[in-house]
C-alpha positions as MATLAB code, in Angstrom:
seq = 'MCGETRRGRAFALVGGEVRRLKVLVIAPHPDDETLGAGGTLLRHIAAGDKVYWCIVTLALEDSSQHFRSTRMATVEQVSKAYGFADRFLLDYPAGSLDMVPMRGIVDDLVAIILKSEPDIVYCVSDADVNTDHDIVHRCAMVALKPAYVPSVKEVLLYEVPSSTNWAFPNKAARFEPDVYVNIEEVLEPKLRILSLFGPEVKEFPHPRSLQVVKSLAAYRGSSVNMAYAEAFQQVRRVIR';
ca = [
      -0.015    0.047    0.040;
       1.230    3.383   -0.871;
       0.979    6.769    0.705;
       2.286   10.329    0.232;
       4.748   12.390    2.226;
       4.237   16.102    2.659;
       6.640   16.615   -0.320;
       4.487   14.349   -2.501;
       7.041   11.478   -2.440;
       5.462    8.123   -2.757;
       6.617    5.640    0.294;
       5.647    2.022    1.133;
       3.256    1.454    4.066;
       3.803   -2.097    5.346;
       1.959   -3.268    8.450;
       1.065    0.275    9.317;
       4.742    1.421    9.317;
       6.422    3.537    6.687;
       9.125    1.768    4.903;
      11.720    3.985    3.261;
      12.798    2.988   -0.308;
      15.995    1.418   -1.460;
      17.651    2.846   -4.514;
      20.442    1.499   -6.791;
      21.976    3.927   -9.326;
      24.080    2.135  -11.898;
      27.000    4.343  -13.260;
      29.286    3.160  -16.263;
      31.773    5.779  -15.133;
      32.083    7.840  -11.778;
      30.227   11.127  -12.509;
      27.468    9.731  -14.837;
      25.086    9.215  -11.858;
      25.740   12.871  -10.787;
      25.284   14.329  -14.349;
      22.137   12.420  -14.961;
      20.374   11.737  -11.570;
      22.347   13.599   -8.970;
      19.464   15.915   -7.861;
      17.023   12.979   -7.708;
      19.524   11.001   -5.545;
      19.844   13.935   -3.088;
      16.044   13.970   -2.872;
      15.966   10.225   -2.077;
      18.657   10.640    0.680;
      16.967   13.787    2.076;
      13.728   11.701    2.424;
      15.418    8.898    4.176;
      15.807    6.589    1.485;
      18.789    4.223    1.237;
      20.765    4.912   -1.974;
      23.344    2.514   -3.383;
      25.943    3.353   -5.950;
      27.268    0.792   -8.485;
      30.315    2.040  -10.494;
      31.061   -0.334  -13.407;
      34.494    1.230  -14.499;
      37.017    3.333  -12.619;
      39.819    4.002  -15.133;
      41.390    2.821  -18.526;
      43.337   -0.368  -18.445;
      46.597    1.453  -18.985;
      45.930    4.150  -16.438;
      48.712    4.904  -14.113;
      48.511    3.883  -10.388;
      48.591    7.554   -9.491;
      45.438    8.106  -11.610;
      43.560    5.172  -10.131;
      44.492    6.367   -6.643;
      43.373    9.755   -7.326;
      40.156    8.648   -9.032;
      39.390    6.226   -6.097;
      39.923    9.141   -3.684;
      37.344   11.078   -5.603;
      34.882    8.287   -5.475;
      35.110    8.346   -1.630;
      34.777   11.909   -1.455;
      31.748   11.899   -3.696;
      30.148    8.884   -1.859;
      30.573   10.749    1.412;
      29.146   14.050    0.047;
      26.001   12.231   -0.981;
      25.764   10.128    2.003;
      25.286    6.756    0.024;
      24.258    3.735    2.052;
      27.039    1.741    0.199;
      28.963    1.736   -2.977;
      29.840   -1.069   -5.293;
      32.942   -0.789   -7.596;
      33.226   -3.502  -10.332;
      36.495   -2.006  -11.721;
      36.109   -3.175  -15.383;
      38.389   -1.270  -17.894;
      36.840    1.966  -19.004;
      36.565    2.328  -22.809;
      36.974   -1.427  -23.423;
      33.615   -2.941  -22.182;
      33.072   -4.187  -25.713;
      36.016   -6.368  -25.139;
      34.597   -7.918  -21.928;
      32.250  -10.925  -22.087;
      28.664   -9.336  -21.093;
      27.671  -12.450  -19.102;
      30.318  -11.412  -16.312;
      28.868   -7.856  -16.187;
      25.381   -9.349  -15.944;
      26.233  -11.655  -13.180;
      27.933   -8.969  -11.134;
      24.966   -6.621  -11.695;
      22.560   -9.398  -10.553;
      24.821   -9.900   -7.427;
      24.650   -6.253   -6.419;
      20.956   -5.973   -6.994;
      20.184   -9.041   -4.958;
      22.426   -7.678   -2.226;
      20.944   -4.051   -2.132;
      17.233   -5.336   -2.901;
      16.353   -1.910   -4.425;
      12.839   -0.767   -5.135;
      13.840    1.589   -7.713;
      16.931    1.323  -10.143;
      18.289    4.326  -12.199;
      20.606    3.367  -15.271;
      21.989    5.047  -18.393;
      20.033    4.985  -21.543;
      20.868    2.981  -24.644;
      20.466    6.247  -26.635;
      23.965    7.194  -25.744;
      26.865    7.505  -28.025;
      29.351    6.195  -25.495;
      29.866    2.489  -26.089;
      30.530    1.688  -22.344;
      27.033    3.259  -21.676;
      25.422    1.109  -24.408;
      26.928   -2.103  -22.987;
      26.149   -1.160  -19.379;
      22.566   -0.506  -20.435;
      22.212   -3.843  -22.182;
      23.643   -5.889  -19.277;
      21.516   -3.896  -16.793;
      18.352   -4.723  -18.684;
      19.304   -8.514  -18.735;
      20.179   -8.441  -15.047;
      16.847   -6.473  -14.228;
      14.636   -9.416  -15.486;
      11.853   -9.496  -12.955;
      12.397  -13.229  -12.386;
      15.999  -12.421  -11.408;
      15.317   -9.417   -8.940;
      11.959   -9.392   -7.582;
      12.447   -6.395   -5.386;
      12.687   -4.047   -8.338;
       9.507   -2.142   -8.677;
      10.703    0.559  -11.015;
      13.423    1.014  -13.614;
      14.279    4.566  -14.924;
      16.817    5.662  -17.462;
      18.806    8.856  -17.056;
      20.533   11.126  -19.646;
      24.224   12.034  -19.588;
      25.335   15.420  -21.073;
      27.995   14.812  -23.523;
      26.875   11.290  -24.255;
      23.012   11.198  -24.620;
      22.723   14.397  -26.636;
      25.725   13.558  -28.872;
      24.173   10.275  -30.048;
      24.501    9.829  -33.738;
      21.392   10.611  -36.035;
      20.709    6.963  -37.151;
      21.048    5.445  -33.765;
      17.813    3.438  -33.383;
      17.247    4.314  -29.559;
      16.222    7.785  -28.682;
      16.042    9.276  -25.158;
      12.385   10.176  -24.676;
      11.670   11.208  -21.119;
       8.324   10.863  -19.448;
       9.169   11.299  -15.816;
      10.328   14.615  -14.376;
      11.680   15.284  -11.014;
      11.947   18.663   -9.468;
      15.475   19.422   -8.370;
      15.200   23.179   -7.725;
      16.008   22.871   -3.961;
      18.906   20.454   -4.664;
      20.401   21.889   -7.785;
      23.236   23.731   -6.052;
      24.326   20.761   -3.942;
      24.238   18.632   -7.088;
      26.638   21.117   -8.823;
      28.854   21.106   -5.798;
      29.129   17.469   -5.883;
      29.790   17.566   -9.674;
      32.599   19.964   -9.123;
      34.227   17.359   -6.956;
      35.057   15.279  -10.071;
      37.692   17.961  -11.122;
      38.952   17.608  -14.693;
      35.738   15.792  -15.657;
      34.036   18.903  -15.319;
      34.798   21.056  -18.432;
      34.591   24.710  -19.377;
      31.545   26.252  -20.977;
      30.098   25.459  -23.697;
      31.010   21.891  -23.115;
      27.990   19.850  -22.053;
      29.715   18.636  -18.776;
      30.330   22.385  -17.678;
      28.441   23.517  -14.759;
      26.600   26.166  -16.720;
      25.173   23.640  -19.286;
      24.221   21.120  -16.741;
      22.274   23.839  -14.840;
      20.844   25.056  -18.298;
      19.690   21.304  -19.112;
      17.972   21.251  -15.650;
      16.075   24.509  -16.585;
      15.136   23.135  -20.005;
      13.806   20.022  -18.496;
      12.029   21.871  -15.768;
      10.481   24.354  -18.304;
       9.027   21.299  -20.150;
       6.685   20.567  -17.080;
       6.366   24.070  -15.619;
       9.142   23.778  -13.102;
      12.286   25.777  -12.619;
      14.721   22.899  -12.642;
      14.108   19.212  -13.169;
      15.934   15.955  -14.076;
      14.132   13.837  -16.769;
      13.982   10.171  -16.973;
      12.748    7.408  -19.448;
      10.686    4.759  -17.683;
      11.368    1.170  -18.534;
       9.003   -0.528  -16.138;
       6.942    0.251  -13.090;
       5.325   -2.624  -11.134;
       2.429   -2.248   -8.789;
       1.805   -5.214   -6.457;
];
């Protein structure tokens, strides 16, 4: 049975007690989750939901140990800034997922989903131009078969500036949002967390610049008469 908080969020009412949601966000690379769903994740956490972060890749296979260590330190800093309940690092080679057997990625994702038992899963879209994103999306959709992971009630895809918007014209998939989340109150914290990724944040007019990320939130918000929003494409919603 579902109820409503005073902020309009749905929650589960089990045996007369409110049960906060469990949420899993799957990121091909660290920063994807913040670019696409950072404000929504902050809203979940502010509402008392448990949010889990799954990072599929950390660095290129030939990255230096110094780069890996720096990247890992950033992951820890970002995880703390959000207040994630836990994080899972699969550590596959970035930029080379097309060389990795997909079955292994699927099995790892299933294990994480079974461990975290999320109600909601956020994942990248198959509309993205990035090969890693496309593969993570396909693996996640296999891992999220209802028979495998019965806890999952909702699957939503997020967009990633510099990847979703750069998809080539004849790509079959398109990002077509049908769910919008108001992030006006958490936009600035989202941008502050995004800044923690350092060189991954670019100068304007790059799509991963703070100005463009804010502009995208304004554009998505204006689509549904809100100041700032994040947009998602719903894959599945299960009401039991």
